[in-house]
Structures are given as C-alpha cells and as structure tokens.
Amino acid sequence: MKPAIPAVKDRQHESQRARFGPSTQAVHGGRRANPYHAVAEPIVQTATYSFESTAELCAYKDAYMLGAADGRIEYGRYGNPTVAAAEARLAALEGADAAILYASGMAAITSVILSMLPTGAHLILVGDSYRRTREFCLYFLRRLGITCDQVPMGDYEALEAAIRPETRLLVAETPTNPYLRLLDLERFVEIAGKHKLKTLVDATFATPVNLKPLEWGVDLVVHSASKYLAGHNDLLAGVVAGEAGLVASLRGPLGVLGGIVDPQNAALLLRGVKTLALRVERQNQTGMRVARFLEAHPRIEAVWYPGLESHPDYAVARQQMRGFGGVVSFTVRGDLHATARFVDALTLPQIATSLGGTETLISQPALMSYYELDSEDRLALGIPDNLVRLALGIEDAEDLIADLDQALAQV
Ligand SMILES: *Cc1c(COP(=O)(O)O)cnc(C)c1O
C-alpha cells in the first residue's frame, strides 16, 4: 500500500486571490474545473442546450425561478461555459466580483447605459470620448427621452455644475483618444459619491495592467476587448466588470438586447488575454521610448504621451497609472499631405484604425476617423490635419524607431 494522499478541496480557489499579479491572473484568474480536465478551456460551440426529460426541464424551471439553476443554461443567448470562463478571467484581472462579455465594445457601452437609465434620466459624458460613445449618448439616447451633457476633460467644476436632479450616471474614458488625457479618478469618484451617482469608466486604453478603475471606487469599468485584452487584432468583443449585484442586473437586459459574444471569440479572447501583462509591459516600454524619440525629433511639432513631463496629465499619470500604455499621438511639422507622406513612408506600422494588438497600427485621424469633415470642422473638434496616432504593437522598439526616423526624413 502506498501512503494515502489527503484530498485537497478547491485548489483552484487559490488562483482567484486578488493578491496575485496581473501575469498570474491573466493565466489563472477565475480558473475552474471543466468536465474534461482540459488545461485549455473547452470551446462549447452550441446554440442551445437539451433536457433529458420533461421532468428535468420542469426541475430546471423551478430551480431557475428560485435563482438556483446552478449553471444549467437553457439557450445560447442566456449563457455559455466558454463565455463564462472568459468572463471569470476578466473579472479576476479587474479585481471585480463579476464581468459580462458583449459582442463588441460598443455593444457593451450601449447595453449597459440602456440597462441603467430610465426615460427622463440625464447623464454626463466627460469630453474627449470615443466618437461612437459620444454619438450614442448625445443623439441616440435623446430619442428615448434620455438627455446628456458633455463637459470638458479635466474641468471638475464644470462636471459638478452639470449635475441635475435627474442625473443618474457619469461616463468617462481614461486615457482618452487621441490625446491620452487622464481622468483624475479620485476627484471623479468623489463628485459621484457626493451626488449619489453611478460611474462608468471606459478604460480600454489603460488595460487592467496599467489601471484598475474599480480600485478607485468606480462602479463599472468597460473595455473594448477588441483592443489590448484580446490583443491580436483578430476579434471584436466588449466587457463590463464591477460589483456582483450591479453586474447581475445587466444579465437580463443582455438576454433581451442580444449583443452576446460568440463562444469561438470568447475562446480566442481567453487565449489572447493570457499574454496581456507581457504585451502591455512591452507596449509601455516601447511607448515611452517612441514618445521620447519623437519629442526630440526636429520634424515633430508636439507629442502627447502621459509618461512625458510635457503631458497635461503627467501628475495624474504618476499618481494613478502603473504604466503609460502603447498609444502615442503627435503632430508632424507640415500639412495634411506632408503628414500623409510620412505615414506612407513607414514600412512596419499598418494603416488601420484600432489599437492594442500585436501589430503596430498608424492612423491620421483627419483621414481615418473624420474624413467627411473639412479642416476647419475637424479643428473645432480638436483634430488638426497633421495629427497622427501610433498604436504600438509588440515589435522591437529599435525597429519601430528606425522606421519612424527614415519616414520622418522623407517629409
Ligand atoms: C474601440 C473602442 C471602443 C469601441 O469598441 P468596439 O469593440 O470597436 O465596439 C470603445 N471605446 C474605446 C475607448 C475604444 O477604443
């Protein structure tokens, strides 16, 4: 007889401890047993789920009504084990009780806001937000009798002054696009608390490696998981994370609105997110080096990167961010055409919108995101013709800098 080895209960429970670092959480966070003992999360590619008998169906319905269905799912729009595994991983990374995945970042943002606000409510959007978020809050919601005021980034007096009796929600991004402005989370949360308002922060550009808004008291954090979380420019998804009860209240509306993520994409996201901390650490380092290189270059007019002393939110960055991210924005000395020549002279960065993937992407916002406007209207929105947004991948910094150098020589 070999000596008996005592059984250990809940070994995987250990892996959910908040004290683990982001690399550990990215691989183990939320890990649970699966029926196959597979190390890689099984992809449960099914649209619906069957019951052994009518009696089992009725037992499930009874349990469901008591809120005790215990993981049993009726239909793919209401849940999926692969999706649940990805949600548990992302919740662990954010230090959240729970998370919900959506079909895209915009599906997450629109579903959450639609779920939280009744007709007649008012919300406040802190300026410099993602263009489609702004469009949704300012124009789309108006059709439903929900009004929105936009206040400038960094003006906390204006934020507080915009609060009305009907105000329910404050929405902000940090860092913002394209100028990487940072929300002072301490002041933002303090104002929300004083007026008993919920807060929603889009931290897509930050990633949980560089910032966990929930640690600062934000109610819900949202990400376009299409960017850093998935990290390989190969899928669209969105995620919302926060306290258990609040996140649970978003499940019913998701079943109605229907913007769920596909199990295949959830599996790709689970695979991609394992390297999140490795990728973001590299992107933080390359970001800092590229920003310093550009700032010293005579053909560059201005650089926006929160790790530079010249950035308007450098002090907040030092206080609140663990790293400054992989996006660098800058203006080239020259007009729209000179800037386009620079972009075309680059060999490594691909001309594409989006960010946070393994490949470096570059865009001239005047032509990529605001093509239909003329120069003056773009300038009124804060988008000069010579602005460039560089979204760094994981290539070698030396290669990217050499490429930028040769392209700038051609302007
Ligand atoms: C890309 C992006 C979104 C939208 O996400 P999708 O996944 O493209 O729908 C929202 N917010 C920010 C900050 C983004 O960068």
Short mmCIF file of C-alpha atoms and ligand atoms in Angstrom, two decimals:
data_model
loop_
_atom_site.label_atom_id
_atom_site.label_comp_id
_atom_site.label_asym_id
_atom_site.label_seq_id
_atom_site.Cartn_x
_atom_site.Cartn_y
_atom_site.Cartn_z
CA MET A 1 0.00 0.00 0.00
CA LYS A 2 1.20 3.43 -0.90
CA PRO A 3 0.63 6.15 1.68
CA ALA A 4 -2.76 7.82 1.26
CA ILE A 5 -2.61 11.32 -0.13
CA PRO A 6 -5.22 13.50 1.54
CA ALA A 7 -7.73 15.13 -0.79
CA VAL A 8 -7.43 18.89 -1.16
CA LYS A 9 -10.56 20.88 -1.69
CA ASP A 10 -10.86 23.78 -4.09
CA ARG A 11 -7.27 24.00 -5.23
CA GLN A 12 -8.25 26.38 -8.00
CA HIS A 13 -9.85 28.68 -5.44
CA GLU A 14 -6.30 29.75 -4.57
CA SER A 15 -5.82 31.14 -8.06
CA GLN A 16 -8.59 33.69 -7.60
CA ARG A 17 -6.85 35.54 -4.82
CA ALA A 18 -6.67 39.23 -5.57
CA ARG A 19 -3.09 39.38 -4.29
CA PHE A 20 -1.74 37.74 -7.45
CA GLY A 21 -0.10 39.94 -10.05
CA PRO A 22 -1.54 40.61 -13.50
CA SER A 23 0.54 37.95 -15.30
CA THR A 24 -0.68 35.27 -12.88
CA GLN A 25 -4.28 36.48 -13.07
CA ALA A 26 -4.12 36.58 -16.87
CA VAL A 27 -3.30 32.86 -16.93
CA HIS A 28 -5.16 31.54 -13.85
CA GLY A 29 -7.72 34.16 -12.77
CA GLY A 30 -11.18 32.68 -12.30
CA ARG A 31 -9.97 29.20 -13.29
CA ARG A 32 -12.48 26.42 -12.65
CA ALA A 33 -12.63 22.68 -13.27
CA ASN A 34 -14.11 21.56 -16.58
CA PRO A 35 -15.68 18.12 -17.23
CA TYR A 36 -12.76 17.01 -19.46
CA HIS A 37 -9.90 18.07 -17.17
CA ALA A 38 -8.65 20.01 -20.19
CA VAL A 39 -5.95 22.57 -19.41
CA ALA A 40 -7.08 24.77 -22.30
CA GLU A 41 -10.67 25.95 -21.86
CA PRO A 42 -13.01 23.76 -23.97
CA ILE A 43 -14.97 25.62 -26.66
CA VAL A 44 -18.62 24.78 -26.12
CA GLN A 45 -19.91 25.66 -29.56
CA THR A 46 -23.63 25.27 -29.18
CA ALA A 47 -26.67 27.44 -29.82
CA THR A 48 -28.93 25.64 -27.37
CA TYR A 49 -28.97 23.04 -24.55
CA SER A 50 -31.13 19.95 -24.17
CA PHE A 51 -33.02 18.40 -21.25
CA GLU A 52 -33.16 14.65 -20.60
CA SER A 53 -36.89 14.70 -19.97
CA THR A 54 -39.81 16.99 -19.33
CA ALA A 55 -39.34 16.28 -15.63
CA GLU A 56 -35.76 17.58 -15.84
CA LEU A 57 -36.96 20.64 -17.75
CA CYS A 58 -39.55 21.36 -15.03
CA ALA A 59 -36.98 20.83 -12.26
CA TYR A 60 -34.72 23.33 -14.06
CA LYS A 61 -37.58 25.85 -14.40
CA ASP A 62 -38.42 25.52 -10.68
CA ALA A 63 -34.77 25.99 -9.74
CA TYR A 64 -34.42 28.94 -12.14
CA MET A 65 -37.37 30.73 -10.55
CA LEU A 66 -35.65 30.39 -7.18
CA GLY A 67 -32.38 31.68 -8.69
CA ALA A 68 -30.73 28.27 -8.12
CA ALA A 69 -30.34 26.85 -11.65
CA ASP A 70 -26.72 26.23 -10.72
CA GLY A 71 -25.03 26.79 -14.04
CA ARG A 72 -27.68 24.99 -16.13
CA ILE A 73 -28.44 27.08 -19.23
CA GLU A 74 -31.48 26.98 -21.48
CA TYR A 75 -30.30 28.80 -24.62
CA GLY A 76 -27.11 30.32 -26.03
CA ARG A 77 -28.23 33.92 -25.64
CA TYR A 78 -28.50 33.38 -21.87
CA GLY A 79 -25.09 31.86 -21.32
CA ASN A 80 -22.25 29.64 -22.42
CA PRO A 81 -19.50 27.89 -20.38
CA THR A 82 -16.66 29.19 -22.60
CA VAL A 83 -18.03 32.71 -22.37
CA ALA A 84 -18.41 32.30 -18.58
CA ALA A 85 -14.76 31.20 -18.31
CA ALA A 86 -13.63 34.29 -20.21
CA GLU A 87 -15.84 36.48 -18.00
CA ALA A 88 -14.33 34.97 -14.84
CA ARG A 89 -10.80 35.61 -16.15
CA LEU A 90 -11.53 39.25 -16.99
CA ALA A 91 -13.29 39.82 -13.66
CA ALA A 92 -10.19 38.50 -11.84
CA LEU A 93 -7.93 40.78 -13.87
CA GLU A 94 -10.02 43.82 -12.94
CA GLY A 95 -10.29 42.77 -9.29
CA ALA A 96 -14.07 42.67 -9.84
CA ASP A 97 -16.73 40.33 -8.43
CA ALA A 98 -18.09 39.67 -11.90
CA ALA A 99 -17.88 40.60 -15.56
CA ILE A 100 -20.11 40.27 -18.64
CA LEU A 101 -18.93 39.89 -22.20
CA TYR A 102 -20.63 41.53 -25.17
CA ALA A 103 -20.30 41.28 -28.95
CA SER A 104 -18.19 44.45 -29.13
CA GLY A 105 -17.08 47.40 -27.03
CA MET A 106 -19.98 49.45 -28.38
CA ALA A 107 -22.44 46.62 -27.59
CA ALA A 108 -21.13 46.73 -24.01
CA ILE A 109 -21.36 50.53 -23.67
CA THR A 110 -24.79 50.87 -25.29
CA SER A 111 -26.27 47.85 -23.45
CA VAL A 112 -25.04 49.00 -20.06
CA ILE A 113 -26.31 52.55 -20.48
CA LEU A 114 -29.66 51.36 -21.87
CA SER A 115 -29.97 48.92 -18.96
CA MET A 116 -29.21 51.51 -16.28
CA LEU A 117 -31.16 54.59 -17.37
CA PRO A 118 -34.92 55.12 -17.42
CA THR A 119 -36.67 57.59 -19.71
CA GLY A 120 -36.26 61.10 -18.33
CA ALA A 121 -32.83 60.39 -16.88
CA HIS A 122 -29.79 62.58 -17.52
CA LEU A 123 -26.19 61.52 -17.86
CA ILE A 124 -22.92 63.41 -18.11
CA LEU A 125 -20.19 62.47 -20.53
CA VAL A 126 -16.70 63.72 -19.81
CA GLY A 127 -15.26 65.13 -23.03
CA ASP A 128 -12.77 63.57 -25.43
CA SER A 129 -14.70 60.32 -25.57
CA TYR A 130 -14.79 57.62 -28.24
CA ARG A 131 -16.73 59.09 -31.16
CA ARG A 132 -19.47 56.42 -31.25
CA THR A 133 -19.98 56.64 -27.48
CA ARG A 134 -20.47 60.38 -27.85
CA GLU A 135 -22.89 59.85 -30.72
CA PHE A 136 -24.88 57.33 -28.68
CA CYS A 137 -25.04 59.47 -25.53
CA LEU A 138 -25.73 62.81 -27.19
CA TYR A 139 -28.04 61.83 -30.06
CA PHE A 140 -29.30 58.25 -29.91
CA LEU A 141 -30.43 58.39 -26.27
CA ARG A 142 -32.30 61.63 -26.90
CA ARG A 143 -34.84 59.64 -28.96
CA LEU A 144 -35.59 57.64 -25.79
CA GLY A 145 -36.02 60.76 -23.68
CA ILE A 146 -32.61 60.43 -22.03
CA THR A 147 -30.51 63.57 -22.14
CA CYS A 148 -26.77 64.01 -21.96
CA ASP A 149 -24.43 66.91 -21.27
CA GLN A 150 -20.80 66.82 -22.27
CA VAL A 151 -18.24 68.55 -20.05
CA PRO A 152 -14.57 69.22 -20.88
CA MET A 153 -11.92 66.75 -19.73
CA GLY A 154 -10.14 67.98 -16.61
CA ASP A 155 -12.82 70.54 -15.61
CA TYR A 156 -14.25 69.09 -12.38
CA GLU A 157 -16.14 72.31 -11.52
CA ALA A 158 -17.99 72.01 -14.86
CA LEU A 159 -18.67 68.34 -14.13
CA GLU A 160 -20.25 69.13 -10.78
CA ALA A 161 -22.15 72.12 -12.17
CA ALA A 162 -23.72 69.92 -14.88
CA ILE A 163 -25.35 67.63 -12.29
CA ARG A 164 -29.15 67.94 -12.10
CA PRO A 165 -31.82 66.22 -10.01
CA GLU A 166 -32.42 63.75 -12.91
CA THR A 167 -28.73 62.91 -13.33
CA ARG A 168 -28.05 59.20 -12.79
CA LEU A 169 -24.73 58.37 -14.42
CA LEU A 170 -21.28 59.82 -15.09
CA VAL A 171 -19.45 58.35 -18.08
CA ALA A 172 -15.76 58.91 -18.81
CA GLU A 173 -12.72 57.41 -20.51
CA THR A 174 -9.17 57.21 -19.32
CA PRO A 175 -6.76 57.55 -21.10
CA THR A 176 -8.73 59.28 -23.85
CA ASN A 177 -8.37 59.16 -27.59
CA PRO A 178 -6.33 60.64 -29.25
CA TYR A 179 -4.67 62.92 -26.65
CA LEU A 180 -4.34 60.37 -23.83
CA ARG A 181 -5.90 62.71 -21.29
CA LEU A 182 -6.37 61.10 -17.87
CA LEU A 183 -9.35 61.26 -15.61
CA ASP A 184 -8.45 62.17 -12.03
CA LEU A 185 -10.32 59.18 -10.62
CA GLU A 186 -10.15 60.45 -7.07
CA ARG A 187 -11.99 63.68 -7.92
CA PHE A 188 -14.38 61.95 -10.34
CA VAL A 189 -15.46 59.35 -7.76
CA GLU A 190 -15.69 61.93 -5.01
CA ILE A 191 -18.12 64.06 -7.06
CA ALA A 192 -20.18 60.99 -7.98
CA GLY A 193 -20.32 59.88 -4.33
CA LYS A 194 -21.39 63.31 -3.10
CA HIS A 195 -24.33 63.30 -5.52
CA LYS A 196 -25.06 59.54 -5.28
CA LEU A 197 -24.44 58.93 -8.98
CA LYS A 198 -23.23 55.75 -10.66
CA THR A 199 -19.96 55.88 -12.59
CA LEU A 200 -18.95 54.08 -15.80
CA VAL A 201 -15.34 54.31 -16.96
CA ASP A 202 -14.07 53.12 -20.34
CA ALA A 203 -10.50 52.03 -19.58
CA THR A 204 -9.79 50.40 -22.95
CA PHE A 205 -6.55 52.38 -23.42
CA ALA A 206 -5.37 51.62 -19.88
CA THR A 207 -5.93 47.85 -19.54
CA PRO A 208 -6.13 46.38 -16.02
CA VAL A 209 -2.33 46.09 -16.12
CA ASN A 210 -1.92 49.87 -16.01
CA LEU A 211 -5.06 50.89 -14.13
CA LYS A 212 -7.93 49.24 -12.26
CA PRO A 213 -10.67 51.87 -12.00
CA LEU A 214 -12.66 49.72 -9.54
CA GLU A 215 -9.82 50.12 -7.01
CA TRP A 216 -10.53 53.85 -7.14
CA GLY A 217 -14.23 53.34 -6.38
CA VAL A 218 -15.66 53.43 -9.91
CA ASP A 219 -18.88 51.35 -10.17
CA LEU A 220 -18.40 49.79 -13.60
CA VAL A 221 -15.37 49.51 -15.86
CA VAL A 222 -15.88 48.84 -19.55
CA HIS A 223 -13.39 47.80 -22.22
CA SER A 224 -13.39 47.28 -25.91
CA ALA A 225 -11.85 43.80 -25.53
CA SER A 226 -11.15 44.04 -29.27
CA LYS A 227 -8.07 46.07 -28.32
CA TYR A 228 -5.49 45.08 -25.66
CA LEU A 229 -7.46 42.33 -23.89
CA ALA A 230 -7.82 40.10 -26.96
CA GLY A 231 -4.64 41.71 -28.21
CA HIS A 232 -4.17 40.18 -31.66
CA ASN A 233 -6.33 42.32 -33.96
CA ASP A 234 -8.44 39.26 -34.72
CA LEU A 235 -11.79 39.68 -32.95
CA LEU A 236 -14.35 42.14 -31.60
CA ALA A 237 -15.70 41.90 -28.06
CA GLY A 238 -16.59 44.13 -25.13
CA VAL A 239 -16.61 43.60 -21.38
CA VAL A 240 -18.12 45.26 -18.33
CA ALA A 241 -16.93 44.47 -14.80
CA GLY A 242 -17.97 45.52 -11.32
CA GLU A 243 -19.75 44.54 -8.12
CA ALA A 244 -21.79 41.29 -8.26
CA GLY A 245 -25.29 42.75 -7.85
CA LEU A 246 -24.76 45.54 -10.35
CA VAL A 247 -23.27 43.19 -12.95
CA ALA A 248 -26.06 40.64 -12.36
CA SER A 249 -28.62 43.36 -13.08
CA LEU A 250 -27.15 43.67 -16.59
CA ARG A 251 -27.70 39.96 -17.48
CA GLY A 252 -31.45 40.16 -18.06
CA PRO A 253 -31.17 43.18 -20.38
CA LEU A 254 -28.38 41.45 -22.35
CA GLY A 255 -30.71 38.49 -22.94
CA VAL A 256 -33.22 40.96 -24.39
CA LEU A 257 -30.85 43.24 -26.34
CA GLY A 258 -28.96 40.20 -27.62
CA GLY A 259 -25.44 41.60 -28.13
CA ILE A 260 -23.73 38.46 -26.84
CA VAL A 261 -20.23 37.29 -27.74
CA ASP A 262 -19.75 34.09 -29.72
CA PRO A 263 -18.09 31.14 -27.88
CA GLN A 264 -15.32 31.00 -30.53
CA ASN A 265 -14.47 34.63 -29.88
CA ALA A 266 -14.61 34.08 -26.13
CA ALA A 267 -12.06 31.25 -26.55
CA LEU A 268 -9.81 33.44 -28.72
CA LEU A 269 -10.11 36.17 -26.10
CA LEU A 270 -9.20 33.72 -23.31
CA ARG A 271 -6.16 32.65 -25.29
CA GLY A 272 -5.16 36.20 -26.18
CA VAL A 273 -5.54 37.57 -22.66
CA LYS A 274 -3.02 35.09 -21.21
CA THR A 275 -0.22 37.28 -22.57
CA LEU A 276 -1.89 40.59 -21.64
CA ALA A 277 0.62 41.62 -19.00
CA LEU A 278 3.62 40.57 -21.13
CA ARG A 279 2.32 42.52 -24.10
CA VAL A 280 1.34 45.61 -22.14
CA GLU A 281 4.68 45.75 -20.31
CA ARG A 282 6.43 45.71 -23.71
CA GLN A 283 3.99 48.29 -25.09
CA ASN A 284 4.55 50.55 -22.04
CA GLN A 285 8.32 50.39 -22.59
CA THR A 286 8.13 50.95 -26.33
CA GLY A 287 5.59 53.74 -25.80
CA MET A 288 7.97 55.61 -23.52
CA ARG A 289 10.94 55.17 -25.89
CA VAL A 290 8.99 56.17 -29.01
CA ALA A 291 7.48 59.19 -27.22
CA ARG A 292 10.95 60.39 -26.14
CA PHE A 293 12.36 59.81 -29.64
CA LEU A 294 9.53 61.78 -31.27
CA GLU A 295 9.69 64.60 -28.71
CA ALA A 296 13.37 65.14 -29.57
CA HIS A 297 12.84 64.99 -33.34
CA PRO A 298 13.01 68.32 -35.24
CA ARG A 299 10.27 67.29 -37.72
CA ILE A 300 7.78 66.68 -34.89
CA GLU A 301 5.71 69.58 -33.59
CA ALA A 302 4.16 68.08 -30.43
CA VAL A 303 3.80 64.70 -28.72
CA TRP A 304 1.05 63.51 -26.37
CA TYR A 305 2.03 60.63 -24.09
CA PRO A 306 1.09 60.53 -20.38
CA GLY A 307 4.61 59.40 -19.43
CA LEU A 308 6.14 62.63 -20.76
CA GLU A 309 6.60 65.53 -18.33
CA SER A 310 5.09 67.79 -21.04
CA HIS A 311 1.73 65.95 -20.95
CA PRO A 312 -1.06 67.95 -19.24
CA ASP A 313 -1.95 64.97 -17.03
CA TYR A 314 1.58 63.81 -16.18
CA ALA A 315 0.96 64.30 -12.43
CA VAL A 316 -2.21 62.18 -12.51
CA ALA A 317 -0.37 59.58 -14.60
CA ARG A 318 2.38 59.31 -11.98
CA GLN A 319 -0.17 59.00 -9.21
CA GLN A 320 -2.70 56.64 -10.79
CA MET A 321 -1.12 54.65 -13.66
CA ARG A 322 1.22 51.67 -13.36
CA GLY A 323 2.35 52.23 -16.95
CA PHE A 324 1.53 54.74 -19.66
CA GLY A 325 0.38 52.48 -22.45
CA GLY A 326 1.10 51.77 -26.08
CA VAL A 327 -0.52 54.71 -27.85
CA VAL A 328 1.47 57.81 -28.78
CA SER A 329 -0.14 60.76 -30.57
CA PHE A 330 1.84 63.52 -32.27
CA THR A 331 1.73 66.26 -34.86
CA VAL A 332 4.17 66.33 -37.75
CA ARG A 333 5.62 69.68 -38.91
CA GLY A 334 3.68 70.01 -42.13
CA ASP A 335 0.19 69.95 -43.62
CA LEU A 336 -2.28 67.12 -44.33
CA HIS A 337 -0.28 65.97 -47.35
CA ALA A 338 3.15 66.07 -45.70
CA THR A 339 1.71 64.03 -42.83
CA ALA A 340 0.21 61.52 -45.26
CA ARG A 341 3.63 61.24 -46.98
CA PHE A 342 5.19 60.42 -43.61
CA VAL A 343 2.54 57.76 -42.92
CA ASP A 344 3.04 56.24 -46.37
CA ALA A 345 6.82 56.19 -45.96
CA LEU A 346 6.58 53.89 -42.91
CA THR A 347 7.16 50.22 -43.60
CA LEU A 348 6.22 48.49 -40.31
CA PRO A 349 3.07 50.20 -38.98
CA GLN A 350 -0.02 49.26 -40.94
CA ILE A 351 -2.53 51.97 -41.83
CA ALA A 352 -5.53 50.91 -39.78
CA THR A 353 -7.79 52.15 -37.05
CA SER A 354 -7.81 50.28 -33.68
CA LEU A 355 -5.05 49.65 -31.15
CA GLY A 356 -3.75 47.23 -28.57
CA GLY A 357 -2.86 44.32 -30.84
CA THR A 358 0.43 42.63 -31.61
CA GLU A 359 0.83 44.65 -34.84
CA THR A 360 1.66 48.36 -34.75
CA LEU A 361 -1.09 50.40 -36.40
CA ILE A 362 -1.00 54.00 -37.52
CA SER A 363 -3.75 56.43 -38.40
CA GLN A 364 -4.06 60.05 -39.39
CA PRO A 365 -7.35 60.84 -37.62
CA ALA A 366 -8.22 63.63 -40.11
CA LEU A 367 -8.40 60.98 -42.84
CA MET A 368 -9.26 57.86 -40.84
CA SER A 369 -11.99 58.96 -38.43
CA TYR A 370 -13.03 62.43 -39.62
CA TYR A 371 -12.67 62.16 -43.43
CA GLU A 372 -16.15 63.55 -44.13
CA LEU A 373 -15.43 66.84 -42.33
CA ASP A 374 -13.32 69.70 -43.70
CA SER A 375 -10.19 71.04 -41.99
CA GLU A 376 -11.98 73.76 -40.00
CA ASP A 377 -14.71 71.48 -38.65
CA ARG A 378 -12.08 68.94 -37.68
CA LEU A 379 -10.03 71.60 -35.95
CA ALA A 380 -13.14 72.64 -33.99
CA LEU A 381 -13.27 69.04 -32.73
CA GLY A 382 -9.58 69.27 -31.80
CA ILE A 383 -8.31 67.20 -34.73
CA PRO A 384 -5.63 69.03 -36.75
CA ASP A 385 -4.70 67.71 -40.21
CA ASN A 386 -1.14 66.86 -39.12
CA LEU A 387 -2.16 64.68 -36.14
CA VAL A 388 -1.02 61.05 -36.12
CA ARG A 389 -1.99 58.28 -33.73
CA LEU A 390 0.52 55.50 -33.38
CA ALA A 391 -0.80 52.37 -31.67
CA LEU A 392 2.22 50.27 -30.82
CA GLY A 393 2.33 46.50 -31.16
CA ILE A 394 4.92 44.19 -29.67
CA GLU A 395 7.67 44.59 -32.30
CA ASP A 396 11.21 45.55 -31.25
CA ALA A 397 11.36 49.21 -30.25
CA GLU A 398 14.64 49.73 -32.19
CA ASP A 399 12.97 48.60 -35.43
CA LEU A 400 9.97 50.86 -34.94
CA ILE A 401 12.13 53.86 -34.07
CA ALA A 402 14.42 53.28 -37.09
CA ASP A 403 11.32 53.10 -39.29
CA LEU A 404 9.90 56.35 -37.84
CA ASP A 405 13.30 58.01 -38.34
CA GLN A 406 13.59 57.10 -42.03
CA ALA A 407 9.95 58.09 -42.71
CA LEU A 408 10.38 61.48 -40.99
CA ALA A 409 13.47 62.11 -43.16
CA GLN A 410 11.18 61.90 -46.18
CA VAL A 411 8.63 64.52 -45.07
C1 LIG B 1 -12.57 50.71 -29.89
C2 LIG B 1 -13.15 51.44 -28.74
C3 LIG B 1 -14.49 51.32 -28.41
C4 LIG B 1 -15.46 50.50 -29.23
O1 LIG B 1 -15.15 49.15 -29.15
P1 LIG B 1 -15.52 48.10 -30.32
O2 LIG B 1 -15.03 46.81 -29.78
O3 LIG B 1 -14.81 48.54 -31.55
O4 LIG B 1 -17.00 48.16 -30.47
C5 LIG B 1 -14.96 51.98 -27.29
N1 LIG B 1 -14.14 52.75 -26.53
C6 LIG B 1 -12.84 52.89 -26.84
C7 LIG B 1 -12.00 53.75 -25.97
C8 LIG B 1 -12.30 52.24 -27.93
O5 LIG B 1 -11.01 52.39 -28.23
#
